XYZ file of C-alpha atoms in Angstrom:
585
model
C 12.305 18.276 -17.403
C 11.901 18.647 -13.911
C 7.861 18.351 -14.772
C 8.050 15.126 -16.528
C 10.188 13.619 -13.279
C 7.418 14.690 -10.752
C 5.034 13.189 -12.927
C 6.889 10.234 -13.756
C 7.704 9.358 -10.298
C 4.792 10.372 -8.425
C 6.701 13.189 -6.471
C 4.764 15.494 -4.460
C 6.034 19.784 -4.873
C 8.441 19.195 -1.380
C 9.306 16.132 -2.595
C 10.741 18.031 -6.222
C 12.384 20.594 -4.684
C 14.301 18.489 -2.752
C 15.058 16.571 -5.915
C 16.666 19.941 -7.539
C 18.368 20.803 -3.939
C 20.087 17.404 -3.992
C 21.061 17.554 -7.676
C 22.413 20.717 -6.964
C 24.708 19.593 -3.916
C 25.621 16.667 -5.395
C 27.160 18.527 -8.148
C 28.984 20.869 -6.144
C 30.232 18.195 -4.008
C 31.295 16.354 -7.544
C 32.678 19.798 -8.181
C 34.516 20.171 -4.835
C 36.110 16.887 -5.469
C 37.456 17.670 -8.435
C 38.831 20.738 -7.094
C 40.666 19.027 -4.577
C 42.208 16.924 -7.662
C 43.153 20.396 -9.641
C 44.721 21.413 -5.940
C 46.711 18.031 -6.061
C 47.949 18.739 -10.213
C 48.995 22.106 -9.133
C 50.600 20.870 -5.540
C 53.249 18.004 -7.828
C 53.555 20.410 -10.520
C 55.481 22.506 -8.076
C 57.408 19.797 -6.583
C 58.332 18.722 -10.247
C 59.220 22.392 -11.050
C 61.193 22.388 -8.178
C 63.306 19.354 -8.984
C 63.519 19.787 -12.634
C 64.419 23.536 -12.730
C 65.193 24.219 -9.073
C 62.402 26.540 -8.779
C 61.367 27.305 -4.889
C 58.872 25.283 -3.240
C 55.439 27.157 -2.053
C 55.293 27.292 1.383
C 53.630 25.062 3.930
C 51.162 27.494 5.683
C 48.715 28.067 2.629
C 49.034 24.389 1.237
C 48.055 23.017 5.668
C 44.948 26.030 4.876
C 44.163 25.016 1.551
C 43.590 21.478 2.664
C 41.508 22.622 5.816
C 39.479 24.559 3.537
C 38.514 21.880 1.262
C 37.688 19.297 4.357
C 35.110 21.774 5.355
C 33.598 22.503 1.761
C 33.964 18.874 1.392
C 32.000 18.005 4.623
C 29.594 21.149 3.904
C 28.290 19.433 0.680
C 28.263 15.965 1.374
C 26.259 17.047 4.755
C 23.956 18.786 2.072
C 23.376 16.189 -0.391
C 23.182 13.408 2.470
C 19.652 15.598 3.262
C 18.427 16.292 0.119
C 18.946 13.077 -1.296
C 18.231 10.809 1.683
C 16.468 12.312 4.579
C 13.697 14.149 2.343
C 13.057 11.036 0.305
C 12.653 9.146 3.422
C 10.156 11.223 4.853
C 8.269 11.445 1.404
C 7.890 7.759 0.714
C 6.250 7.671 4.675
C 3.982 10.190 3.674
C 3.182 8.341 -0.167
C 2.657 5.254 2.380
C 0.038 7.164 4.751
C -1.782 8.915 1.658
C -2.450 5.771 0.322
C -3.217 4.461 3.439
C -5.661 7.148 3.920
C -6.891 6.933 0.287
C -7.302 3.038 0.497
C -9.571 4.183 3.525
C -11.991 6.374 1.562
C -12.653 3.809 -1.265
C -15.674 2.088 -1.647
C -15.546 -1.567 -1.215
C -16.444 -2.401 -5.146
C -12.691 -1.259 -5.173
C -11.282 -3.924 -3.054
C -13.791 -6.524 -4.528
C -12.160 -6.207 -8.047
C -8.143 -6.013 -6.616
C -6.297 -8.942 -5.490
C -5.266 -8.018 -1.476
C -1.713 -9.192 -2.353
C -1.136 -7.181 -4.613
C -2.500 -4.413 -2.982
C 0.178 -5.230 -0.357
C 2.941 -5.494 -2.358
C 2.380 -1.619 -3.829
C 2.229 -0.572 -0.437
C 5.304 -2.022 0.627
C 6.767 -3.293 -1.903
C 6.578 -0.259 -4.688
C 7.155 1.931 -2.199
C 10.255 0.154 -0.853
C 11.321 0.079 -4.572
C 10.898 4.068 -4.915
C 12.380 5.216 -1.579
C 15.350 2.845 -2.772
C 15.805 4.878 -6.161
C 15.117 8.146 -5.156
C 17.308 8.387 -2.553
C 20.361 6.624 -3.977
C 19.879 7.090 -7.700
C 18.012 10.132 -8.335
C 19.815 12.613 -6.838
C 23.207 10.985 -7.521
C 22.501 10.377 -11.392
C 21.435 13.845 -12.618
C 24.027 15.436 -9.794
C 26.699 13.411 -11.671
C 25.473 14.013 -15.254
C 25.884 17.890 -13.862
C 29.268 17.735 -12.343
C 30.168 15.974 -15.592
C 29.353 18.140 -17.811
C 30.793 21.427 -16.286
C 34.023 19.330 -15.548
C 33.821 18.188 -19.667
C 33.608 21.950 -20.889
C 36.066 23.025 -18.583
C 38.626 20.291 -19.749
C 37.953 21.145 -23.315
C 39.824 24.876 -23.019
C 43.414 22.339 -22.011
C 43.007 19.671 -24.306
C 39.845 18.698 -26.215
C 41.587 15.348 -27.525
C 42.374 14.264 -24.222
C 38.900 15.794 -22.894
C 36.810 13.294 -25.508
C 39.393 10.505 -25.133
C 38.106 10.535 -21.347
C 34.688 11.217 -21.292
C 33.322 9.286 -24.709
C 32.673 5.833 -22.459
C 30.110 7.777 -20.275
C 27.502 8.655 -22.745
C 27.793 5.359 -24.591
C 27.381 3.609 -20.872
C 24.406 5.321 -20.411
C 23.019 4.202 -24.054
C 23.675 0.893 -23.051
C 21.573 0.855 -19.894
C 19.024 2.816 -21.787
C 19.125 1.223 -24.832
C 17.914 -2.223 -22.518
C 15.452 -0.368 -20.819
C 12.379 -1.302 -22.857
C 13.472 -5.087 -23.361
C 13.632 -5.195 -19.340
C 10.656 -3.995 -18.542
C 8.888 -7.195 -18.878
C 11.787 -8.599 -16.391
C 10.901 -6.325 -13.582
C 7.021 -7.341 -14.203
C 7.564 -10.819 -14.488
C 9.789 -10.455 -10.955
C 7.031 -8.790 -9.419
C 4.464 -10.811 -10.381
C 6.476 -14.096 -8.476
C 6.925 -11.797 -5.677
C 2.790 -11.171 -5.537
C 2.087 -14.861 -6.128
C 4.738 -15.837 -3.193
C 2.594 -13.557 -1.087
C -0.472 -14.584 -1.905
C 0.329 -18.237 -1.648
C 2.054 -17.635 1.967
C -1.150 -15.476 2.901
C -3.210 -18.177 1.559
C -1.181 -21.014 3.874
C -1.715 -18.756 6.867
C -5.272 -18.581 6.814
C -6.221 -21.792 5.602
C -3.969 -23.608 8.275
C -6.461 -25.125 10.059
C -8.484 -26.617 6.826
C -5.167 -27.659 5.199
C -4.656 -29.759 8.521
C -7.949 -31.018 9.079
C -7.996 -32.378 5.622
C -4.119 -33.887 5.602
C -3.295 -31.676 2.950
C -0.161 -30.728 4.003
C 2.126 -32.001 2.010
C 0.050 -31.646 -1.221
C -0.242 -28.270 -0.467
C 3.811 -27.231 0.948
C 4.321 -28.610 -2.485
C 2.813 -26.053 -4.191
C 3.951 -22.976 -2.563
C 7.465 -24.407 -2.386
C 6.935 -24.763 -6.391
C 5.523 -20.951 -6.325
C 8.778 -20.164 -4.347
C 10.856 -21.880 -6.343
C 9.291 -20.068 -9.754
C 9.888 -17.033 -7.995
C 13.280 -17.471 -6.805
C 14.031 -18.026 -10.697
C 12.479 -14.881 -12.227
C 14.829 -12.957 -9.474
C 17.936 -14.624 -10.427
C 17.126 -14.777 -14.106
C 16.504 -10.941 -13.545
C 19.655 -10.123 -11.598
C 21.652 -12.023 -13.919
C 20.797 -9.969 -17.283
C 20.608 -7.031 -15.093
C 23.976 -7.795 -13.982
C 25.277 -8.391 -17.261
C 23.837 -5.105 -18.286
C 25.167 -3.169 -15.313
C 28.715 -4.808 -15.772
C 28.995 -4.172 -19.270
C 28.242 -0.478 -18.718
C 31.154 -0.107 -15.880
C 33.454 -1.954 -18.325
C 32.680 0.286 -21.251
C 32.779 2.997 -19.069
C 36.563 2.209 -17.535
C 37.614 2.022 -21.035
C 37.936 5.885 -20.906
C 41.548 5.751 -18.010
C 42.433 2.934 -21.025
C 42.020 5.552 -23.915
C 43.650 8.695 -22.213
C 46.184 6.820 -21.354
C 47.324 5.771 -24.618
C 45.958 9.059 -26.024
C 48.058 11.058 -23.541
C 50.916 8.634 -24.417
C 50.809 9.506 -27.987
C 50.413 13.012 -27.605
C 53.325 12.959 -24.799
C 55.624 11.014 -27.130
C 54.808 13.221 -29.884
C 55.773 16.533 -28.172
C 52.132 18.365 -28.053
C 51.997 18.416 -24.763
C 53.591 17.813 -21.510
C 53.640 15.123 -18.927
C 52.216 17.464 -16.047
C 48.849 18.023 -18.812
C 48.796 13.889 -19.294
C 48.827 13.520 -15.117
C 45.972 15.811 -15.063
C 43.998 14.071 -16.956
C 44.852 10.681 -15.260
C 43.742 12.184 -12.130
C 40.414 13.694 -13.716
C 39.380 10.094 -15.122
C 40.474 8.622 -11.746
C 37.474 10.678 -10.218
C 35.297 11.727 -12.892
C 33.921 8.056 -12.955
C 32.787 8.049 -9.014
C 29.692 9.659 -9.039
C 28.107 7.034 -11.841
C 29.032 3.513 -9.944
C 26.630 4.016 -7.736
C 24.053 5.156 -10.076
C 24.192 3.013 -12.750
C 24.780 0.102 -10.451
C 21.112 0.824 -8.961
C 19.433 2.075 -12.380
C 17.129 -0.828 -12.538
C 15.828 -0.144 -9.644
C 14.835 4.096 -11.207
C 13.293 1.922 -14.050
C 11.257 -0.436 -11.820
C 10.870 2.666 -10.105
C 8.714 4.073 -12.586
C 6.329 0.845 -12.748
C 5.692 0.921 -8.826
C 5.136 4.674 -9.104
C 2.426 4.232 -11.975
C 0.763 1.580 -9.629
C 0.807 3.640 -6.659
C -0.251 6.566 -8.848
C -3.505 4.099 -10.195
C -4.701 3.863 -6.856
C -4.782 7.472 -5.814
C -6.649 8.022 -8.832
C -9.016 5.818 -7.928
C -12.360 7.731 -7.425
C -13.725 8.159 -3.714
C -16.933 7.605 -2.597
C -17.698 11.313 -1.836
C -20.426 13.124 -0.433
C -21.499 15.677 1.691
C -20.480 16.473 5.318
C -23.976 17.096 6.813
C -26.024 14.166 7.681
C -29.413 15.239 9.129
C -31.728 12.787 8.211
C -35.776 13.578 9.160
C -35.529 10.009 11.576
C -33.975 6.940 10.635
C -36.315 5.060 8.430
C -34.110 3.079 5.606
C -36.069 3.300 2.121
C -35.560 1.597 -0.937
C -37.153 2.813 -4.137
C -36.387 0.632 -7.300
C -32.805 0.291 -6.629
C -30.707 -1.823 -9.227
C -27.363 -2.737 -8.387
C -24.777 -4.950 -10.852
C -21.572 -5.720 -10.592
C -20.684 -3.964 -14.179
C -17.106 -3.175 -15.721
C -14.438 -2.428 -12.979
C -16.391 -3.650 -9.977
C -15.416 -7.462 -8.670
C -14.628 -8.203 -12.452
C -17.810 -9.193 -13.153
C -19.055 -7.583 -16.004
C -22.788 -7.372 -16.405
C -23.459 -9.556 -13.393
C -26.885 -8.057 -12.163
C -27.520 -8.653 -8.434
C -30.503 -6.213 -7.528
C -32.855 -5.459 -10.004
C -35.961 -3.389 -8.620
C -35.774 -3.673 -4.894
C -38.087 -1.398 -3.204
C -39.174 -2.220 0.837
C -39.087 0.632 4.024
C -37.255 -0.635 6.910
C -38.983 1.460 9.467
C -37.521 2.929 13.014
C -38.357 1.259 15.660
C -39.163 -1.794 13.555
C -37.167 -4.896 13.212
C -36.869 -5.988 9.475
C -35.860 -9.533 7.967
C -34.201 -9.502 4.617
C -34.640 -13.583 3.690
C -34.123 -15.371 0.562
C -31.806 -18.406 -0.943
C -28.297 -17.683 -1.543
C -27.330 -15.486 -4.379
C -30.647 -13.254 -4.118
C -29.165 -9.889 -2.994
C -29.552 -10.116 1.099
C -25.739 -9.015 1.338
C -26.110 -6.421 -1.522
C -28.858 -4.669 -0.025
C -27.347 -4.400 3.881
C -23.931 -3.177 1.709
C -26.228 -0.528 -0.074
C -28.196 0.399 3.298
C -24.902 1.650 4.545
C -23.004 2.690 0.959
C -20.687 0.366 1.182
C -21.544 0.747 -2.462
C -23.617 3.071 -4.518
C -26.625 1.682 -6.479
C -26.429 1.231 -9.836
C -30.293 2.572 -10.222
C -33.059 3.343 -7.974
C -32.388 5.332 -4.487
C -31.792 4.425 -0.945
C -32.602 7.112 1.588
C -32.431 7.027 5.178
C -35.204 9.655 6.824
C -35.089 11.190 3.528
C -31.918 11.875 2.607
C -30.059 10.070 -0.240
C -27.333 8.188 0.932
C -25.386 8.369 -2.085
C -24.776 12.168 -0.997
C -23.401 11.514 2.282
C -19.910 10.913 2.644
C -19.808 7.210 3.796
C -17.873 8.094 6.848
C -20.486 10.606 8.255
C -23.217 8.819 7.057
C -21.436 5.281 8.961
C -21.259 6.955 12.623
C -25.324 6.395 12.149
C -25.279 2.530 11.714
C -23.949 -0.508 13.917
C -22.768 -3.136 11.605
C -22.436 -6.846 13.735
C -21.417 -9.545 10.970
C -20.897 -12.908 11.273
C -17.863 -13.100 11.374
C -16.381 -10.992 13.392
C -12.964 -8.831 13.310
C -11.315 -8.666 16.722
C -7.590 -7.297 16.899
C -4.642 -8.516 18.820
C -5.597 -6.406 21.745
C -7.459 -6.381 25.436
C -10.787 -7.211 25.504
C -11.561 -3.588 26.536
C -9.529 -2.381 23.562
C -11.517 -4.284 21.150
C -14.781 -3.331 23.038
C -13.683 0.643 22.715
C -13.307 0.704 18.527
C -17.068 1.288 18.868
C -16.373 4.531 19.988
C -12.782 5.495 20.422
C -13.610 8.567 23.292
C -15.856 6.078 25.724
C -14.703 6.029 29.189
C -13.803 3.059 30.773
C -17.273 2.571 32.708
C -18.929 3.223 29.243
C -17.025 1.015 27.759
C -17.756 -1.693 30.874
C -21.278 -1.263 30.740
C -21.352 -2.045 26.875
C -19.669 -5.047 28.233
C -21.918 -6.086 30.859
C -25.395 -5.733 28.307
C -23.543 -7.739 25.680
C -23.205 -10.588 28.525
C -19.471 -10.184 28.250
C -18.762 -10.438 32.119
C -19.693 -13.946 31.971
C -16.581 -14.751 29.832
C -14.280 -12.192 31.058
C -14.701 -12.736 34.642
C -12.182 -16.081 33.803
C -9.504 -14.450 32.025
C -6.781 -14.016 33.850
C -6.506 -10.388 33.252
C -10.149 -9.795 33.268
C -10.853 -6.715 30.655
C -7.016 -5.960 30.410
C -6.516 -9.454 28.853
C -4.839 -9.792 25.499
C -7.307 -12.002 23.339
C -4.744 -12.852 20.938
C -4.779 -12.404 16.812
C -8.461 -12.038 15.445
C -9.640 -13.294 19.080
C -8.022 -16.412 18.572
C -8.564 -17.305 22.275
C -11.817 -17.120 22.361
C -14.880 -18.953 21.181
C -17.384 -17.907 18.521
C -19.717 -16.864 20.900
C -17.218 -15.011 23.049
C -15.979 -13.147 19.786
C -19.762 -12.334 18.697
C -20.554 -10.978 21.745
C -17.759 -8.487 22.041
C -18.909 -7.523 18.559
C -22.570 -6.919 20.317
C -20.815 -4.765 22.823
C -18.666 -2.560 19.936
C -22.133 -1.878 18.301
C -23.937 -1.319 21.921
C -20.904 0.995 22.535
C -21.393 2.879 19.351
C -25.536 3.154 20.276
C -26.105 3.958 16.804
C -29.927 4.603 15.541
C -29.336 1.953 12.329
C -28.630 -1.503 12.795
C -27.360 -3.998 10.407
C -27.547 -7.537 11.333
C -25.305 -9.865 8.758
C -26.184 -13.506 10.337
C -25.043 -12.384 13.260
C -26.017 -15.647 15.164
C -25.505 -18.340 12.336
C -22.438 -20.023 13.554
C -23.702 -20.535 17.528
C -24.352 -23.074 19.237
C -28.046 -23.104 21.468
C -26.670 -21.618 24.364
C -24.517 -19.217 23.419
C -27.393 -17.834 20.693
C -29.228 -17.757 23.391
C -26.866 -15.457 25.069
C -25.853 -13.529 22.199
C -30.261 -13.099 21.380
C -30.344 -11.823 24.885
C -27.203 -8.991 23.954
C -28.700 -8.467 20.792
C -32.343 -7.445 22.329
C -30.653 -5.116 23.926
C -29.104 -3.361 21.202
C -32.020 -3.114 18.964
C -34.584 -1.507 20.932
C -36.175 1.711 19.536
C -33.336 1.482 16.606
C -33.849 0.458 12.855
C -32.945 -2.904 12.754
C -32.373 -4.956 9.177
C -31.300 -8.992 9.766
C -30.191 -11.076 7.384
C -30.906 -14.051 8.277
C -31.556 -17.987 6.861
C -32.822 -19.891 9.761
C -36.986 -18.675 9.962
C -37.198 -19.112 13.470
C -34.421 -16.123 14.006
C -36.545 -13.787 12.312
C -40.078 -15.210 13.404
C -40.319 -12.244 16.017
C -39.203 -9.230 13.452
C -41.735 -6.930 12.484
C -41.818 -7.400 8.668
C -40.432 -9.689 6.323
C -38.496 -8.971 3.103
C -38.423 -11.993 0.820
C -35.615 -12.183 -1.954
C -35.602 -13.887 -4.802
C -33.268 -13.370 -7.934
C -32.535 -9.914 -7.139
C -36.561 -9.108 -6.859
C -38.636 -8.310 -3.888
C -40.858 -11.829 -4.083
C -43.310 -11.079 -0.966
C -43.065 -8.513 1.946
C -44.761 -8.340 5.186
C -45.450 -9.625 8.473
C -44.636 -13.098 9.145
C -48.013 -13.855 10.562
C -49.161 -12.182 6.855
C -46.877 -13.992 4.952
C -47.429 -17.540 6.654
C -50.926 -17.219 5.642
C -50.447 -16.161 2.262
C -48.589 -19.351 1.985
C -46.101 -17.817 -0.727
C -42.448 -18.145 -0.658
C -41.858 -17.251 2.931
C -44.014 -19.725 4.205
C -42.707 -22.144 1.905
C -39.130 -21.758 3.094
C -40.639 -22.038 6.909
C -41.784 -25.406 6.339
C -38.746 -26.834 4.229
C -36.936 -25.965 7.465
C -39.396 -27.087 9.747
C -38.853 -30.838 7.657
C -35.491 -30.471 7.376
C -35.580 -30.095 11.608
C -37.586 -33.206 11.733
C -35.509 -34.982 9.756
C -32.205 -34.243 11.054
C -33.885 -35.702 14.297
């Protein structure tokens, strides 16, 4: 049993044992309870000894010590089960968050191409929520109950098994109730969920499309459609509570029925002469208790069912496969060689099935070299700077750097070899030295400055008010493009890695700040291997060779001067831009 709940709600061994410790004390606390109940029964069946036959009362001393004796039990196992069935749950679901965290970390990007981000979210926080909730007030309560229950049942049987079955029969048949409905609500908790993700997304959407929305006086068109995603949401949760209410409700009532049945049962029985009034008042106090331990649990026993569903979704991501490799990268130099690589999007990666991207690339970005990946849009010049640095694997074909097969190299050794500067760039709500730093967490402050200085950041920074120490706001928000691009430069010039990757890096600027960032970027490429993806041909007039994509094929490669005067593709593409310049003037 105890097998089947690890695996069914993604429990780690700790995690288990605490569930069995907090069973445990929550039946003996049950138990201690309803000892304190049997000490009552016996307590008035001495008073009504005493004033229906005279007989003498017991004396004061042991009844004060009884009492203080069952406080302390009392407090003893309630301090018990308030650790095993709270604080152990609440550290487990921090470390389920953190694993997954961790886990989300090592997976390749294909991963996060084929999942929607919101809903990635929402099993984060959400599921997890949703499991720390149940585990910690349901778990340990429910099964401690169904315990404490059951000893208390076979006990009660050896006084009076008519009265024993007249109280307990309502708490099985509760329980068949709520599991009876636990298959039809299933698609309830889904269908909740599934609002909840779509609120998410459509509030994460809003966010980051705030600016477009208002340049294009979209506002109201488009508050009209999340408020109509709120309100669809805001009906799946109360159509959900309500049946789930109805549910819980009609399990309490049936359950209550069991004070109305020994009642009349210990009526009957009274009346008859088969047994006494002092058995009958035992009982009424045992159903007056017995009942306790389940409100809580069956109130929240949706939420050990939804449980289940978050705790299959958290359990699908850490079974996602990593992108695993070796821990030794020693590469013979730093030259970045593709040999007939194929790479398609198939079955379980983006959701594009069959969607071939690369077919047979092969090119040798060389160290000390500068080399252009060029093409139209849609021929691979993303896919192959993601491949360069495993971002994903390669469907066929190899890509080696000095040698070695990246593909055996676990991504994160193999990425503290390669500066990545995209276009656009990801800046934290932090200083401008803090964002600087992530290109290498140990620099000291003058490395870190000097970065800083080559990337031409001084020129900004000097009119902060804070000067490095300034808060640049979410994503950089306060500062321009080029600002933001060249604090990228200086991450990467931090870093000094001996592999470059250059995603448009300088698409988005203006004259003089590409200017600026060209003179950063000069900097950081010297003696490294450098691959640019770039579309504007003057950018990448001054690289040493030029890749030309096409349709997931290698069209032309070479040197510009070479590939100018083979008139092919390249040169083609230089002098629709060259018109298009003309034009535009």
């Amino acid at each position: 049993m105890f097998a089947s709940l690890q695996q069914k709600y993604f429990l780690s061994d700790k995690a288990m044992a605490g569930v069995k410790r907090g069973i445990f004390w929550t039946a003996v606390t049950n138990l201690i309870t309803m000892a304190g109940m049997v000490f009552l029964y016996l307590v008035m069946g001495a008073f009504v000894a005493h004033l229906t036959s005279g007989a003498e009362l017991p004396a004061t001393l042991p009844i004060v010590g009884a009492l203080a004796l069952f406080f302390v039990a009392l407090m003893a196992g309630n301090w018990q089960q308030y650790y095993y069935t709270y604080c152990i749950f609440y550290e487990e679901c921090g470390n389920q968050r953190i694993a997954i965290g961790e886990h989300l970390r090592k997976l390749p990007l294909s991963f996060f191409g084929r999942r929607d981000l919101a809903d990635l979210t929402e099993t984060i926080m959400g599921d997890a929520q949703t499991m720390e909730h149940a585990y910690s007030h349901v778990l340990g309560e429910l099964f401690g109950a169904v315990v404490s229950t059951c000893v208390v049942f076979v006990g009660s049987l050896f006084f009076c098994w008519q009265l024993s079955l007249a109280a307990f029969w309502s708490v099985p048949v509760a329980f068949g109730i709520i599991f009876a409905t636990r298959r039809p609500m299933a698609p309830v908790f889904d269908g909740v969920r599934a609002a909840k993700v779509k609120v998410t997304e459509g509030i994460q959407e809003t966010l980051e499309c705030v600016r477009e929305i208002r340049a294009t006086n979209q506002e109201a068109h488009y508050l009209e459609g999340l408020d109509a995603t709120i309100d669809e949401q805001e009906r799946f949760t109360a159509a959900g509570e309500l049946l789930n209410g109805l549910l819980v409700n009609s399990a309490f009532v049936v359950l209550r029925l069991g004070i109305a049945t020994t009642l009349i049962a210990g009526a009957g029985m009274v009346a008859a002469g088969q047994i006494d009034f002092m058995v009958m008042f035992a009982y009424l106090l045992m159903v007056s208790r017995i009942y306790g331990p389940f409100d809580q649990a069956i109130s929240m026993i949706s939420e050990l069912f939804a449980a289940e569903a978050s705790a299959k979704r958290m359990r699908a991501v850490m079974e996602e496969p990593l992108a695993e490799g070796a821990q030794e990268f020693a590469p013979a130099g730093h030259d970045v060689e593709f040999s007939h690589v194929a790479f398609s999007y198939g079955a379980g990666d983006d959701g594009r099935a069959g969607d071939q991207v690369l077919r047979d690339v092969s090119f040798t970005a060389r160290e000390g070299e500068v080399t252009a990946l060029v093409g139209p849009s849609g021929s691979g010049k993303s896919t192959v700077s993601r491949l360069a640095a495993r971002f994903w694997d390669a469907t066929a074909g190899t890509v080696t750097v000095g040698g070695v097969n990246v593909a055996s190299v676990d991504p994160e050794v193999l990425l503290r070899d390669y500066a990545v500067v995209f276009q656009d760039v990801l800046l934290f709500d932090d200083t401008v030295m803090g964002n600087i730093r992530l290109g290498r967490r140990d620099a000291t402050d003058e490395e870190v400055l000097a970065a800083a200085r080559a990337a031409n950041c001084d020129e900004f920074v000097s009119r902060m008010p804070d000067g490095y120490q300034t808060m640049i706001g979410e994503n950089g928000s306060k500062l321009s493009g080029g600002e933001r691009q060249r604090i990228s430069i200086a991450r990467a010039l931090l870093k000094d890695a001996p592999i470059v990757l250059l995603d448009e890096a300088t698409a988005s600027l203006d004259v003089e700040n590409e200017t600026r960032v060209q003179e950063a970027l000069s900097r950081l490429l010297a003696g490294k291997t450098v691959i640019v993806i770039a579309h504007r041909m003057r950018t990448v007039e001054s690289a040493d060779k030029i890749v030309v994509l096409r349709d997931g094929l290698v069209a032309e490669q070479g040197t510009p001067a070479e590939l100018k005067a083979a008139g092919g593709e390249f040169a083609r593409m230089v002098e629709l831009q060259r018109d298009s310049a003309a034009w535009s003037l």
